[in-house]
Short mmCIF file of C-alpha atoms in Angstrom, two decimals:
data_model
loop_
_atom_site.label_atom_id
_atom_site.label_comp_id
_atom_site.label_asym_id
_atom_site.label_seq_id
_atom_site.Cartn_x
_atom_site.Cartn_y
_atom_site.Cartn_z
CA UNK A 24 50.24 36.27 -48.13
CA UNK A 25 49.43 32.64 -47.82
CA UNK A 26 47.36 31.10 -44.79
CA UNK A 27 45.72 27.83 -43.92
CA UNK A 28 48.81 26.56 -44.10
CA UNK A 29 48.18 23.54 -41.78
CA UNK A 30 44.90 22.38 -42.49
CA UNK A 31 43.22 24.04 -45.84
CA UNK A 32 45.83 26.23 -47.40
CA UNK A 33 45.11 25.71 -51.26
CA UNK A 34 43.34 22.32 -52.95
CA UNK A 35 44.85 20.58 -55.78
CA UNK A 36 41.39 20.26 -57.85
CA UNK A 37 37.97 20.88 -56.29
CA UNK A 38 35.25 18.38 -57.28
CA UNK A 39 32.08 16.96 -55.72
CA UNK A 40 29.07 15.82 -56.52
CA UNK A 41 26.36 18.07 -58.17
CA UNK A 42 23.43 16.42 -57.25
CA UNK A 43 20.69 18.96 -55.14
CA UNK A 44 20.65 15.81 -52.68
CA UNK A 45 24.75 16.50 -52.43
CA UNK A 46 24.00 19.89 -51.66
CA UNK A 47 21.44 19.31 -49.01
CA UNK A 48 24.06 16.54 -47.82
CA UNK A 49 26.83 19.52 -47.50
CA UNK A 50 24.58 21.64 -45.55
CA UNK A 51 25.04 18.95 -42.18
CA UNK A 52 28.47 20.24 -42.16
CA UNK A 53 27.87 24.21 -41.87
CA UNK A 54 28.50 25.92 -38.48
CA UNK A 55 31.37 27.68 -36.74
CA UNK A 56 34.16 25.39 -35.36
CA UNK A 57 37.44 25.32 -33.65
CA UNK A 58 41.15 26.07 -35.86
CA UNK A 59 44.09 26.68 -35.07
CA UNK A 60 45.72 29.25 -32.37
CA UNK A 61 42.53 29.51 -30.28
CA UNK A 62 41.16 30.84 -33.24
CA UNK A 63 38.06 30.03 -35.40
CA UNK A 64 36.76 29.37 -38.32
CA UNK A 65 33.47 29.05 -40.73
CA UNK A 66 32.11 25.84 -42.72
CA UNK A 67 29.58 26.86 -45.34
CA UNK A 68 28.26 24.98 -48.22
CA UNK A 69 27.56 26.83 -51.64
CA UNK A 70 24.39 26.15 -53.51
CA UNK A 71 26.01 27.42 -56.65
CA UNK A 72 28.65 25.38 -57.01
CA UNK A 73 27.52 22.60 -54.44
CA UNK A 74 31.23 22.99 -52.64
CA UNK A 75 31.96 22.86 -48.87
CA UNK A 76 33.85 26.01 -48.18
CA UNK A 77 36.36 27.19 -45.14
CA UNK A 78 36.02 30.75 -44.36
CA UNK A 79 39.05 32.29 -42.79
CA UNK A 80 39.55 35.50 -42.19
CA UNK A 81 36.67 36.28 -45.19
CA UNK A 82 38.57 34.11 -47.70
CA UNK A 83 37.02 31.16 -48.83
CA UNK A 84 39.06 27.58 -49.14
CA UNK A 85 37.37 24.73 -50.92
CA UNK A 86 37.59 20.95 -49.57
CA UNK A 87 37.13 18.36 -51.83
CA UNK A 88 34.76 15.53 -52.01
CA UNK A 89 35.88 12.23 -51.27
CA UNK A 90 32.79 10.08 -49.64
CA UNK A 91 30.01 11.00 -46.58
CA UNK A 92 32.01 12.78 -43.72
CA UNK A 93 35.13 12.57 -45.99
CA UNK A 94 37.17 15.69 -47.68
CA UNK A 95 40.32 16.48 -48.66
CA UNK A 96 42.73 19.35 -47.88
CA UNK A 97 45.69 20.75 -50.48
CA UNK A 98 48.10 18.40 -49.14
CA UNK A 99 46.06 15.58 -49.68
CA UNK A 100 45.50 14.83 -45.94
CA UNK A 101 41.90 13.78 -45.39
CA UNK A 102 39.45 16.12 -43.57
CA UNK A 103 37.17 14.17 -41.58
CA UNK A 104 33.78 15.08 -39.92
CA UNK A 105 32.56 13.43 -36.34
CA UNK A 106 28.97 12.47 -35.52
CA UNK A 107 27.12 11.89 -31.94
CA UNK A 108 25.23 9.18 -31.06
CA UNK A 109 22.03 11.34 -33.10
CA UNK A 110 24.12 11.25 -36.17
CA UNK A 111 24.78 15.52 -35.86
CA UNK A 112 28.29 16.38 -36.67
CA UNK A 113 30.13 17.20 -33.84
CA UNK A 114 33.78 18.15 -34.87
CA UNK A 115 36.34 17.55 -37.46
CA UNK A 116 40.01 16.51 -37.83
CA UNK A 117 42.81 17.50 -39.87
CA UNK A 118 46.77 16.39 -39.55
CA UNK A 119 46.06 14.63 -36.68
CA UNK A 120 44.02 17.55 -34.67
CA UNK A 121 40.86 17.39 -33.70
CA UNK A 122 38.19 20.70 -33.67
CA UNK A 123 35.15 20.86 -32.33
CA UNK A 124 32.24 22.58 -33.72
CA UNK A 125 30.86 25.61 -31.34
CA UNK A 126 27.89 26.31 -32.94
CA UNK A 127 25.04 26.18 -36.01
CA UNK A 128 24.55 29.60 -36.05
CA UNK A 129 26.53 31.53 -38.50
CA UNK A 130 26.20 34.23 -40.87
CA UNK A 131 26.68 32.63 -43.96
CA UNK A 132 28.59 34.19 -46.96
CA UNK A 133 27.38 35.16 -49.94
CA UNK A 134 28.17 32.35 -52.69
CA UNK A 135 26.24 34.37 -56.04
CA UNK A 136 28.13 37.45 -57.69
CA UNK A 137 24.60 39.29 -57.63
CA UNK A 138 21.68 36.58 -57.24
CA UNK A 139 18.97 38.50 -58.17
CA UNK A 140 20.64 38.62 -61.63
CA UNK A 141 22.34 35.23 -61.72
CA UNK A 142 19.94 33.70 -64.46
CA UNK A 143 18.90 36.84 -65.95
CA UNK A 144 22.37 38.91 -66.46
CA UNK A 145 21.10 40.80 -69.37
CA UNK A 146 18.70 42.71 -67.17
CA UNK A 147 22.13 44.65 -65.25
CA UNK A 148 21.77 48.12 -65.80
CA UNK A 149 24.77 50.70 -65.51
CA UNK A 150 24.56 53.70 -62.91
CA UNK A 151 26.90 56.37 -62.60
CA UNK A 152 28.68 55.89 -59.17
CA UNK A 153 27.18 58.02 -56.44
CA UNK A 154 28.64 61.11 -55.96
CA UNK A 155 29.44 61.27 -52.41
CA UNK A 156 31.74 63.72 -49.54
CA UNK A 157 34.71 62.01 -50.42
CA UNK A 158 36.92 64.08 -52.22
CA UNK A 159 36.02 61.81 -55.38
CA UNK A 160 34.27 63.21 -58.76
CA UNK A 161 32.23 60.92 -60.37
CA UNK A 162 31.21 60.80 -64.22
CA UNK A 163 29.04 59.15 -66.51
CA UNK A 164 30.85 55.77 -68.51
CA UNK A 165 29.74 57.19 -71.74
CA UNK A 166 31.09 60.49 -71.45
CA UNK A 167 35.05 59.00 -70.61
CA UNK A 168 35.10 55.92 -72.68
CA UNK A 169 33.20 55.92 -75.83
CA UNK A 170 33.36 52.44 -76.37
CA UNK A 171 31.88 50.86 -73.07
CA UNK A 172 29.70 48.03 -74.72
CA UNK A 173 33.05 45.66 -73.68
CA UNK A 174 32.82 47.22 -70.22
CA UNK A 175 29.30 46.14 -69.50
CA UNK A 176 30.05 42.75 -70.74
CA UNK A 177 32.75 42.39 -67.70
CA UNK A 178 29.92 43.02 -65.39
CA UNK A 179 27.60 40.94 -67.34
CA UNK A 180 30.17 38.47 -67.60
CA UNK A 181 31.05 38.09 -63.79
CA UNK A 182 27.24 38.37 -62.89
CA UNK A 183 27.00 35.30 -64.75
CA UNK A 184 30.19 33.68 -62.41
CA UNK A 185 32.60 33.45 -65.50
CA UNK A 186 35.56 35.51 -63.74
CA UNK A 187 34.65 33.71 -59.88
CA UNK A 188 34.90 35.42 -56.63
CA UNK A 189 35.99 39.25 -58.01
CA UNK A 190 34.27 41.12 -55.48
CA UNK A 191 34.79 45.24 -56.92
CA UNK A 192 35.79 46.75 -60.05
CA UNK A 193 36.11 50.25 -60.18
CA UNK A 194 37.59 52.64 -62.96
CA UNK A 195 38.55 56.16 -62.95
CA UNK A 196 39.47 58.00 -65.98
CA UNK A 197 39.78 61.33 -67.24
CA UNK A 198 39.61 62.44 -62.79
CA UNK A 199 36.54 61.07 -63.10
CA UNK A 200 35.23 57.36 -61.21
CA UNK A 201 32.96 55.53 -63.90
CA UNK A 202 32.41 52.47 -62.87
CA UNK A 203 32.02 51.09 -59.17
CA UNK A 204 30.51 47.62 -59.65
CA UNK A 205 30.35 45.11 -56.17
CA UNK A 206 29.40 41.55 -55.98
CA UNK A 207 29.46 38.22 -53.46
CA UNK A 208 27.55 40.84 -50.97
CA UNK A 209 30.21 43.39 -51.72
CA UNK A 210 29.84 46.89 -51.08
CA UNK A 211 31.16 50.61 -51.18
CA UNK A 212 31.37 50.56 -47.53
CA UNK A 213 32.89 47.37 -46.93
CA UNK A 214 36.76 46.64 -46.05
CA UNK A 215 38.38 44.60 -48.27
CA UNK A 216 41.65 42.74 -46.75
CA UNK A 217 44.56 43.90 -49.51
CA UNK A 218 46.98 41.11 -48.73
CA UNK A 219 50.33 41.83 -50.57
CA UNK A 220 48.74 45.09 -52.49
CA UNK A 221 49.02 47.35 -49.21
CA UNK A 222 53.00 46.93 -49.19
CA UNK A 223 52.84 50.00 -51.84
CA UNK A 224 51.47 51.76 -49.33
CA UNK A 225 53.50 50.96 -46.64
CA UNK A 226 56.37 51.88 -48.62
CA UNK A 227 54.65 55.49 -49.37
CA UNK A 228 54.80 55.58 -45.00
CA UNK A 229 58.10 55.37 -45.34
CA UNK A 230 58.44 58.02 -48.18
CA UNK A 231 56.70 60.48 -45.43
CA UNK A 232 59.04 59.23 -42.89
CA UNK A 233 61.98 60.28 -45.19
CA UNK A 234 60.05 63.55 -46.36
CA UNK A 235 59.51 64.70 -42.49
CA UNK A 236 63.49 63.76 -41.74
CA UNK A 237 63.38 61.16 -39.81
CA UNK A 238 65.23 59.17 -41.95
CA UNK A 239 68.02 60.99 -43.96
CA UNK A 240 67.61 59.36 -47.12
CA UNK A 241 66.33 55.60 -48.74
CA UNK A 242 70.02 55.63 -49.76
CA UNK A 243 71.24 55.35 -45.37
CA UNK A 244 73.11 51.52 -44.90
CA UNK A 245 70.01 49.70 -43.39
CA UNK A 246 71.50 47.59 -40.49
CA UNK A 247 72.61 50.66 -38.04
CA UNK A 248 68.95 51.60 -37.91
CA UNK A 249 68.15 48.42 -35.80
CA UNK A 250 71.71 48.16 -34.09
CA UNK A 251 69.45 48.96 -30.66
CA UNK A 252 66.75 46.84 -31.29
CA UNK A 253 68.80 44.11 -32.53
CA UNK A 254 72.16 44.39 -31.40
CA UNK A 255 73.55 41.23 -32.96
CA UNK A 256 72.56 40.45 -36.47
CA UNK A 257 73.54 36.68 -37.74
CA UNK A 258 75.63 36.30 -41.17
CA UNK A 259 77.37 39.97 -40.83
CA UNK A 260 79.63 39.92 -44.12
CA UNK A 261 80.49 43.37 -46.13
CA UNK A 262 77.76 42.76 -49.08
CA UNK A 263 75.13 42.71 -45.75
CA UNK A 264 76.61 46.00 -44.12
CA UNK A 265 76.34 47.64 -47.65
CA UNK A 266 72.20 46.99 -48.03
CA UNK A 267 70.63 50.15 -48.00
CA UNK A 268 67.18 51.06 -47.68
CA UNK A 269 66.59 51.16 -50.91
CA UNK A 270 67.47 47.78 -51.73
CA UNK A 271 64.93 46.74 -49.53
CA UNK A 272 62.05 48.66 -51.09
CA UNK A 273 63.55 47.82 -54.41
CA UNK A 274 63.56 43.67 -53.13
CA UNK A 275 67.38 44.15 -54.56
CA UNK A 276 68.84 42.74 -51.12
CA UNK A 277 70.89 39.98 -52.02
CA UNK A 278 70.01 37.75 -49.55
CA UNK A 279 69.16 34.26 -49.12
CA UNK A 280 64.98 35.37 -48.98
CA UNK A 281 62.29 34.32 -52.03
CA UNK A 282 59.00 34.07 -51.36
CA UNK A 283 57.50 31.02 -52.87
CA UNK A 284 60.73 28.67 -53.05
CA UNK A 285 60.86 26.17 -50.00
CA UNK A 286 64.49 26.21 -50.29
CA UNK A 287 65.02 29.46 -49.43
CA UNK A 288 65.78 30.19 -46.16
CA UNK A 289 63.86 33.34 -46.53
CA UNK A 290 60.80 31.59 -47.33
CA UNK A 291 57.27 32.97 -46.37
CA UNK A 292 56.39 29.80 -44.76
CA UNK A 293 60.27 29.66 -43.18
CA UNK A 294 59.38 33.32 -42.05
CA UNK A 295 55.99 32.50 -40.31
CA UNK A 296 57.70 30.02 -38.28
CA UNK A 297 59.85 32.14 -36.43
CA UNK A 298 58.94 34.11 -33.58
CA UNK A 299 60.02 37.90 -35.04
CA UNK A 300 59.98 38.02 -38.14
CA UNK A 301 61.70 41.46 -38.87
CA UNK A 302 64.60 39.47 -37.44
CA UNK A 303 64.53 36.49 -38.82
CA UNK A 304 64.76 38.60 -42.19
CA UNK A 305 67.60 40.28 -41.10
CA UNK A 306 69.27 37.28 -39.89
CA UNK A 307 69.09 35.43 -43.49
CA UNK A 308 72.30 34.62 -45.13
CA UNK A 309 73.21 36.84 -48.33
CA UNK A 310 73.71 35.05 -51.72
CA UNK A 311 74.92 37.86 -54.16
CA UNK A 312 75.62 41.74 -54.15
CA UNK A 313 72.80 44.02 -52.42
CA UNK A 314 71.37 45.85 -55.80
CA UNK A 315 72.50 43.04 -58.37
CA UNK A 316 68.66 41.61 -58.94
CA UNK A 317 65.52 41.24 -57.48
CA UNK A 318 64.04 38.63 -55.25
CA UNK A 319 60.28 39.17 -54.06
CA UNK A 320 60.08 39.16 -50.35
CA UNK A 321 57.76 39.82 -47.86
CA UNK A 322 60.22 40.12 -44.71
CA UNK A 323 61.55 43.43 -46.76
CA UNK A 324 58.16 44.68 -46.65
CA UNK A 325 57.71 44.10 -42.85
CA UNK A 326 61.45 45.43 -41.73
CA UNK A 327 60.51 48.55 -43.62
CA UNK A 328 57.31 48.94 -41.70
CA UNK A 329 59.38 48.17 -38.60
CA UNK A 330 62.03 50.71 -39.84
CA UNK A 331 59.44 53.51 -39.75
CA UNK A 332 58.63 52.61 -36.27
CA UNK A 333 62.62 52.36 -35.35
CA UNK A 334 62.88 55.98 -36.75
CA UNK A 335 60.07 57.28 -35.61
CA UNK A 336 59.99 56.38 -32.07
CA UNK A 337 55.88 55.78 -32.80
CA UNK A 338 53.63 52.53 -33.70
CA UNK A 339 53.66 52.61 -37.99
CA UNK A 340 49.29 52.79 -37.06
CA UNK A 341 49.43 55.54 -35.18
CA UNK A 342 52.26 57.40 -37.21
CA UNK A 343 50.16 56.63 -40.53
CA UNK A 344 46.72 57.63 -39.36
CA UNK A 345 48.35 61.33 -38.57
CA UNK A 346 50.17 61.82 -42.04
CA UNK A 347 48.52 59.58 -44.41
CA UNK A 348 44.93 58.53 -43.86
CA UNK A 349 43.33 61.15 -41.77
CA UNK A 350 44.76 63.72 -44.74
CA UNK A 351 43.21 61.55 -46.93
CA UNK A 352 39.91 61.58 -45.17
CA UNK A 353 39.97 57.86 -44.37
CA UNK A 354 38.66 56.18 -41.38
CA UNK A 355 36.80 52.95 -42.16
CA UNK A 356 39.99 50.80 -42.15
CA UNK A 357 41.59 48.31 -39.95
CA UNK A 358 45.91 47.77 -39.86
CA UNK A 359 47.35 45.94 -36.80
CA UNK A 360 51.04 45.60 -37.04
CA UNK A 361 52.23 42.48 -35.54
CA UNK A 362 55.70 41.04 -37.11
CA UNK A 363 55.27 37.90 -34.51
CA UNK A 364 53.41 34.84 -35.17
CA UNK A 365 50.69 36.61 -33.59
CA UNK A 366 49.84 38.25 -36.73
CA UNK A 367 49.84 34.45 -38.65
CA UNK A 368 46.04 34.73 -39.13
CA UNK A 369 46.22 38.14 -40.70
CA UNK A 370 49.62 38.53 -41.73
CA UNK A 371 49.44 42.60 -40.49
CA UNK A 372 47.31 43.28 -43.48
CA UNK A 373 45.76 46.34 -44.30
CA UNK A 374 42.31 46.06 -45.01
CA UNK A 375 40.18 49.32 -46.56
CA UNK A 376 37.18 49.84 -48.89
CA UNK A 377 38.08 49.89 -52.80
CA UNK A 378 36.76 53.77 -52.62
CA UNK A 379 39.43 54.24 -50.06
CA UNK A 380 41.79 52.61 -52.17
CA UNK A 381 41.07 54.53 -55.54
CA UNK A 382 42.20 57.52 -53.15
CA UNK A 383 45.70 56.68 -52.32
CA UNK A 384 46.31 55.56 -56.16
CA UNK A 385 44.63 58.92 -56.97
CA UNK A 386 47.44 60.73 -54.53
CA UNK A 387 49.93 58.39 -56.53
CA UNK A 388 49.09 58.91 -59.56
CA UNK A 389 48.61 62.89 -59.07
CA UNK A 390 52.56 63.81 -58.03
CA UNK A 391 51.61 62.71 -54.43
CA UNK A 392 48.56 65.58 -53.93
CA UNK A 393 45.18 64.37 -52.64
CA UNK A 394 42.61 68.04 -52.84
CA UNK A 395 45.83 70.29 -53.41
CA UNK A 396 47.31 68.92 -49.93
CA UNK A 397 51.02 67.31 -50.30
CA UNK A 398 50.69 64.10 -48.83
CA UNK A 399 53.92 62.76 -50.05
CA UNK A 400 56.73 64.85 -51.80
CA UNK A 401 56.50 64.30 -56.05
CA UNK A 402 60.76 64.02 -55.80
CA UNK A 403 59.25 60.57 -53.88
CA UNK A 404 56.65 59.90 -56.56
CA UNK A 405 59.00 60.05 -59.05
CA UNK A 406 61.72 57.74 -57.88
CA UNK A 407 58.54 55.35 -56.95
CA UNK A 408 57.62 54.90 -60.65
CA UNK A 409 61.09 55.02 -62.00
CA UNK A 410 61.59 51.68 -62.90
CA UNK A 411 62.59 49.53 -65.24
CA UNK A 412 60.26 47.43 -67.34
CA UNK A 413 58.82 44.23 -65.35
CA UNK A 414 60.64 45.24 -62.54
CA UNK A 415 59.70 46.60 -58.74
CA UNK A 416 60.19 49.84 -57.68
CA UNK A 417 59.50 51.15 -54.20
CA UNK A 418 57.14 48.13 -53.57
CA UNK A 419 54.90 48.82 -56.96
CA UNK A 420 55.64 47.10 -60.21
CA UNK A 421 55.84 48.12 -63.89
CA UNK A 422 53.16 45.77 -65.44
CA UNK A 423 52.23 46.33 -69.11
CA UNK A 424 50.36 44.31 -71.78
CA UNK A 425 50.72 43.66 -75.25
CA UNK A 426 48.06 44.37 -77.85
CA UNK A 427 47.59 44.20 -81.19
CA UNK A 428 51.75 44.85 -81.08
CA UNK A 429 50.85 48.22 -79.20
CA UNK A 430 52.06 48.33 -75.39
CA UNK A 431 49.99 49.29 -72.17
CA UNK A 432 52.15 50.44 -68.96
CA UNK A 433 50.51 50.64 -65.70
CA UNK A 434 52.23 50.82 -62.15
CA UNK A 435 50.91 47.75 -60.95
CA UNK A 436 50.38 46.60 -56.56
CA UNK A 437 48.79 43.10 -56.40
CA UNK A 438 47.89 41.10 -53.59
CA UNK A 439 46.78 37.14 -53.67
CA UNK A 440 43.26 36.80 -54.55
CA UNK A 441 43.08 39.46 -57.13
CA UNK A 442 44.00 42.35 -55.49
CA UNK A 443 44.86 44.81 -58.41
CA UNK A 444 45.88 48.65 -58.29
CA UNK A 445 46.77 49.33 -62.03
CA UNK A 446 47.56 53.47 -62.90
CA UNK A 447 48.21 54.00 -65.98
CA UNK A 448 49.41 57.26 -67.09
CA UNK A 449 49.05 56.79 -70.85
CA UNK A 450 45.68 56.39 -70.40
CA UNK A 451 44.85 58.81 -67.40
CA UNK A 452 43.51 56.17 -66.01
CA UNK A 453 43.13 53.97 -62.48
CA UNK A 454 41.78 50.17 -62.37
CA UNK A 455 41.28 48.82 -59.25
CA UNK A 456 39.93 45.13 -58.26
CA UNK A 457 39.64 43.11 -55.37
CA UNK A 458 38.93 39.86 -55.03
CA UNK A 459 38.51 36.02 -53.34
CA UNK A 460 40.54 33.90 -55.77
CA UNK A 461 43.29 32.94 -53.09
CA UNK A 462 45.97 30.76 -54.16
CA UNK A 463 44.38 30.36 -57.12
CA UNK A 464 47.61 29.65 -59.76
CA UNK A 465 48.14 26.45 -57.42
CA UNK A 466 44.50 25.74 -56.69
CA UNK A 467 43.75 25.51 -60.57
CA UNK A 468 46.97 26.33 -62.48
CA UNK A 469 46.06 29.85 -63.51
CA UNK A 470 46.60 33.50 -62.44
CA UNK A 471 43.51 35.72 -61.12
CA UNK A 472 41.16 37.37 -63.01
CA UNK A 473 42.40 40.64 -63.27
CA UNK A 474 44.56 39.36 -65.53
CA UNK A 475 42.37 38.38 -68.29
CA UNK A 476 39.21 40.96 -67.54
CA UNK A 477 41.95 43.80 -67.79
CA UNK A 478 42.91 43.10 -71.97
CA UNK A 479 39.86 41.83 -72.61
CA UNK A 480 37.60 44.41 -71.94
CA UNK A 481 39.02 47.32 -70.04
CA UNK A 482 42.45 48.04 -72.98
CA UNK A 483 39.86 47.02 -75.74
CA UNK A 484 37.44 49.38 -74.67
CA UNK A 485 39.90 51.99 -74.21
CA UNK A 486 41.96 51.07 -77.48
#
């Protein structure tokens, strides 16, 4: 999920001045102002890497330097602050919009992984996670992992700010959770917004959905669900009447729909701009055979969400709070389901606590059983993780890395920022991460850091 799109999507570079004067410069600009859609948004400046930060929707967006009062956005349109007659900034403008600032008074993030331990990392201790009513067994590091001396040197390592803006890192191995480690002001009780990560979820709703016969099977011709809804579909050729429901979970749809390329028609960005987006999916002109190859896209996601609804004759919230959360024993989470432009700000994201998390990939990785309950059938489990290497299955992802010429498979969901549910079932083990690094491969060129932490330490302390 991408946002900011107008005015401080992603910055090509960050730089700025590191003087303690720049700092105390940056702090004029702090306070709670105007954006886009009658909504708001924060200004904060960070004393540890003297940046001015936008804070949207708890994601932090950088702005780069350019001179007093002057920054620049991702697109390389200038960001500039207004002052009153007494010199106090009074409102900014972006792409030729102008947004005043409400007020001083904000509650400003937290810019330090821990800052009690910032200078002196060495002096991190491990404790065993608390063992608490949840359902989840916790265990000492020592007693699963024998080698955990590269484990502590993650934390020790992101204490220092070496792998930015991870906020949780939690491993469970051997049915056991290990390691819970928060930072940035992070905690066990906190939701976490799960961006593109929560679509394996969403396509485990559907799984009940099928399970509970609502749906006859993920193998049904997908159109004649929403004939009522939407009773005329553009670009109706035979290769569109033949998509099934599978293709969709599978992102094997053949249409004209990719994610990140500004050509397609199916474009996130192209998607955003329409007012339903379930339809504008639909609606997209096919370029091969339903099945032939994949194509990430995040209108599949959102039709299938819709489709549950469709079938179901009940809001996908409502419908997944009876047969998937409350079983789980989850209720500090927030899901809106908006497939409008409404939802533009959030994007209908699920947002949960890590703990939370670790139990749905628990129920995954256990045959679809949470505490001996069924939440969803193994025959759905299976066909989940049946796929083929680097591919998608129904919404998850076979990820596996490389070591020493020995290979490490893990059913991978991932959301921008960081957002990493790993099981691995060679290991009987779960990694989970979340984290702030949004947009990051075209903020800096380089993927999260999940993605280096995970062979680094976790595979080398398991190997």
């Amino acid at each position: 999920m991408k946002k900011l799109l107008l005015l401080i999507p992603i910055l090509i570079g960050c730089s700025s001045p590191k003087e303690k004067s720049q700092y105390d410069k940056l702090l004029e600009y702090e306070g709670n102002y105007e954006y886009v859609d009658n909504t708001t948004l924060d200004i904060i400046a960070s004393e540890l890497d003297t940046t001015l930060y936008a804070i949207v929707d708890e994601a932090k967006y950088p702005l780069k330097y350019i001179a007093i009062d002057s920054f620049e956005n991702s697109t390389g349109s200038p960001v500039i602050f207004e002052r009153n007659q007494s010199n106090q900034i009074l409102a900014y403008k972006a792409d030729g919009q102008k947004f005043g600032l409400i007020t001083k008074d904000i509650s400003k993030m937290e810019v330090f992984p821990r800052k009690a331990l910032y200078h002196n990392p060495d002096d991190y201790t491990y404790q065993r996670p608390e063992q608490k009513d949840d359902g989840i067994t916790t265990g000492f590091l020592d007693n699963e992992i024998k080698n955990s001396e590269p484990l502590l040197d993650m934390v020790k390592e992101t204490i220092k700010g070496n792998y930015p803006d991870v906020h949780s890192i939690l491993i469970y191995k051997n049915e056991k959770l290990v390691l819970e480690e928060y930072f940035y002001g992070y905690d066990k009780n906190t939701m976490h917004q799960l961006r593109s990560a929560g679509k394996c979820l969403k396509g485990g709703i559907l799984g009940i959905a099928i399970d509970k016969g609502f749906i006859k099977s993920e193998k049904d011709a997908l159109l004649p669900y929403f004939s009522s809804k939407y009773p005329e579909i553009a670009n109706i050729d035979n290769r569109k009447k033949q998509i099934t429901v599978e293709d969709f979970l599978m992102y094997r749809h053949g249409m004209d729909c990719e994610n990140d390329n500004p050509e397609s028609k199916g474009s996130e960005l192209a998607m955003m701009q329409s007012d339903d987006w379930v339809k504008h999916t639909l609606d997209l002109p096919m370029v091969a055979e339903p099945g032939e190859f994949s194509s990430y896209c995040t209108g599949c996601s959102l039709t299938i969400n819709s489709l549950v609804e469709v079938a179901t004759d009940q809001d996908i919230e409502d419908f997944a709070k009876q047969h998937l959360f409350k079983p789980l024993g989850i209720s500090n989470y927030k899901w809106t389901f908006e497939p409008n432009k409404s939802s533009m700000g959030t994007f209908s994201q699920l947002y949960i606590t890590p703990r939370d998390l670790l139990k749905m990939a628990i129920m995954y990785k256990n045959d679809g059983q949470w505490n001996g309950q069924q939440i969803i059938s193994k025959d759905w489990i299976t066909k989940t993780f049946d796929i083929e290497q680097g591919d998608y299955g129904y919404f998850w992802q076979h990820k596996y890395f490389v070591i020493d010429g020995k290979q490490y498979n893990s059913y991978l969901a991932t959301g921008n920022g960081g957002q990493k549910i790993n099981i691995w079932p060679e290991l009987d083990m779960i990694t989970i991460f979340t984290g702030g690094n949004y947009n990051s491969y075209a903020l800096y060129g380089k993927s999260t850091p999940p993605n280096e932490m995970i062979p680094k330490y976790i595979l080398k302390a398991i190997e």
